[in-house]
Amino acid sequence: MSLPAPLAAGVAPSPSPSESTTPVVPSLQDAQESATNAASWIEENWSTWLAIGLRVVLILVIATVLRVIVLRALTKLVDRMSRTAEAVDGTALGGLLVNAERRRQRSQAIGSVLRSVASFMILGTAALMVLSAFQINLAPLLASAGVAGVAIGFGARNLVTDFLSGVFMILEDQYGVGDTIDAGVASGEVIEVGLRVTKLRGDHGEIWYVRNGEVKRIGNLSQGWATAGVDVTVRSSENLDRVKETIEAVAEQMAKDEPWNERLWGPIEVLGLDSVLLDSMVVRVSAKTMPGKATSVERELRWRIKRAFDEAGIRIMGGPEPAPEDDPAPDPTATVAAPSAFANTESAQTKAASPIPPSRPARK
């Protein structure tokens, strides 16, 4: 009988699965070797880990201190802008420039934007420096952040456009609270300025919410100065020198009365004839006024010119027709008809047209 090859070669057969195996217990010598290896590894690398830890702590401390300093500086800047607005509020300079509420909202918006940008830049730079201290490759992270930023930019481009437009609008001081503006899509008085939306109060009391990114042009009617223009239409037969003298007298008196002496920033000027027609003439009157007060000045100027014309006897176009100065007495015979042949009872025409009298019966 021949034996199998493994047995013939002297190789022990592998135990069957049914046979139990005894676990190998590490000896005390193996534990000592592992502890020795760990201690030696820590001894070799403790200086590197300590340097990394100190670098991370230093980065965090510098970032925290820098952020606190920058935020305090921005807060003081905003407070100084607010105090400047409160100082000029109620004075002539404050009324001519901007009101306190507009300056306050503008300073708060600028301060909020600057604080957010400063915190993002400081903390973001510190986070990247900490990761770099741990010898982490930042190239994949920066590439992923760039791709994510591009995707978010395309998805929220309208929001980004509104935000950036609001930031530049506030920095350039294009308009503020209390200004009357024409934004193209809507017009009215500004009641709130935000980084994304501007709120306007319309002429009829409605509130318009205008996205800053949709505004292509801004017409600010409250900055600088305004022009009040009045067209006076008189009859072509009026004396122009007399009309001009009357308007100049009204303008001189109005410039002395309150509150028009403060609202008028220049003399009221008679510019001359704007148009000449067969039955009328248009005289143009203009004045430089305080911003936003042109309408009230125009109404008051029309009121005073009309009263002055009535007192001076100057007729405006569209008034009642004047009565003729030399009205001749009416002719009493104008309504009497010409004499007729039938008026004479003895005329042949009257006898021919007279009815034939009835015949009387003969008497017996």
Steps between C-alpha positions, in 0.01 A plus 500: 500500500652835396466822714395844366770734380477750790531222759776339309691832501464530877262803496243505779143515383299826566254474784138460411250780572352296779823509696531797752790748467656666803541886469850634517550716811769773465773457743640760733796546276277593204320765711829648609614521139176678394528753784862561415414564135218745592720687743775526246253627234364764739853596598592544138187703398401696811690806388316501165157470664588767753608735223178436308288558811678821585461619140125428504455675834697800377292520181173488695615760751619739230177454299282560807692810609505639146129442457417675828719798409351534151141468624556761771653738248205455265254549786670825602490615139125432479440676833696801383293518183181478706619774739583722204148449367349586839720811526382647170138394549274797560743751352488669162791288378329181609181599322685580179714189493346183641281423796611304806294192420659469159851540641426250778368230268782555255766475771341187648478330163861583416614385844311171470650427159853588610474291819373199309773528237771547764383201706477277193847591376674468840335176608526344155869579477557360850318175413714449190818567698397244767440234235832583341672461838376139516661447157165446330500550126275801436495472122197262482317703763556827318402342168176362651424837659555671166265264319238540776536879484448502124190279534354716775582812301308374197207380711468814710626759253195722550555504875869575456418775250252660741748481786790649308279775355380585850856515634620737227181707525561555873871566459438754222208659692273503195188549716386456857204514735283805433611551139248513218634289215396368160635145470344427162292205619348713779524847647429651840657584835763265640392360839756220540829409336627141509779304339254305286172698489410869514154604627325800340182681602301594191293811438178318594639338814600167348830335597730378223762232564771553240787253464830683477615283212202609285577870527678616184476873563424724796355849484543664841270797540623588851871563448658829405224744405172506308347736246151647530354606166171682440347588162279809507261527202368849427319656208703621208365851547654543847798726563807279552685759708207525736473124527871471578487773765203332671672160510826653630311673780339170596839326493664765718227482762496118501878487556451701822215297649546189712545210441561579133816696575663172612356285223613737227871456429510763229301795369181440306579593140277589207669312218289660229247387244480126458251514213292758311167413338227702330291543813744423786858524629682269744744661743748262664587550871770291671671474840757275670355338812581259779490133393151358514333842541456593135133400488400706804691802368327473162154490660569800721646694210193434281274609786681830549531577128126444447408735783745764378362478146145543628601811693693641203221425251715268291286242327623144470412274213166324539332775705166668425469724198534867594207733442551762224598842631278715260172317460263710280132536602269259319291638207131481593403477133734208431233245589215686320398363159477721195158654422273293278238594251251294694536740795291762313134410515421717197755338273389286205697201635321513836158526332581210268612282788210590728230234532177561319233601748188275506205625305186608690155379397270759332223646719146459399 
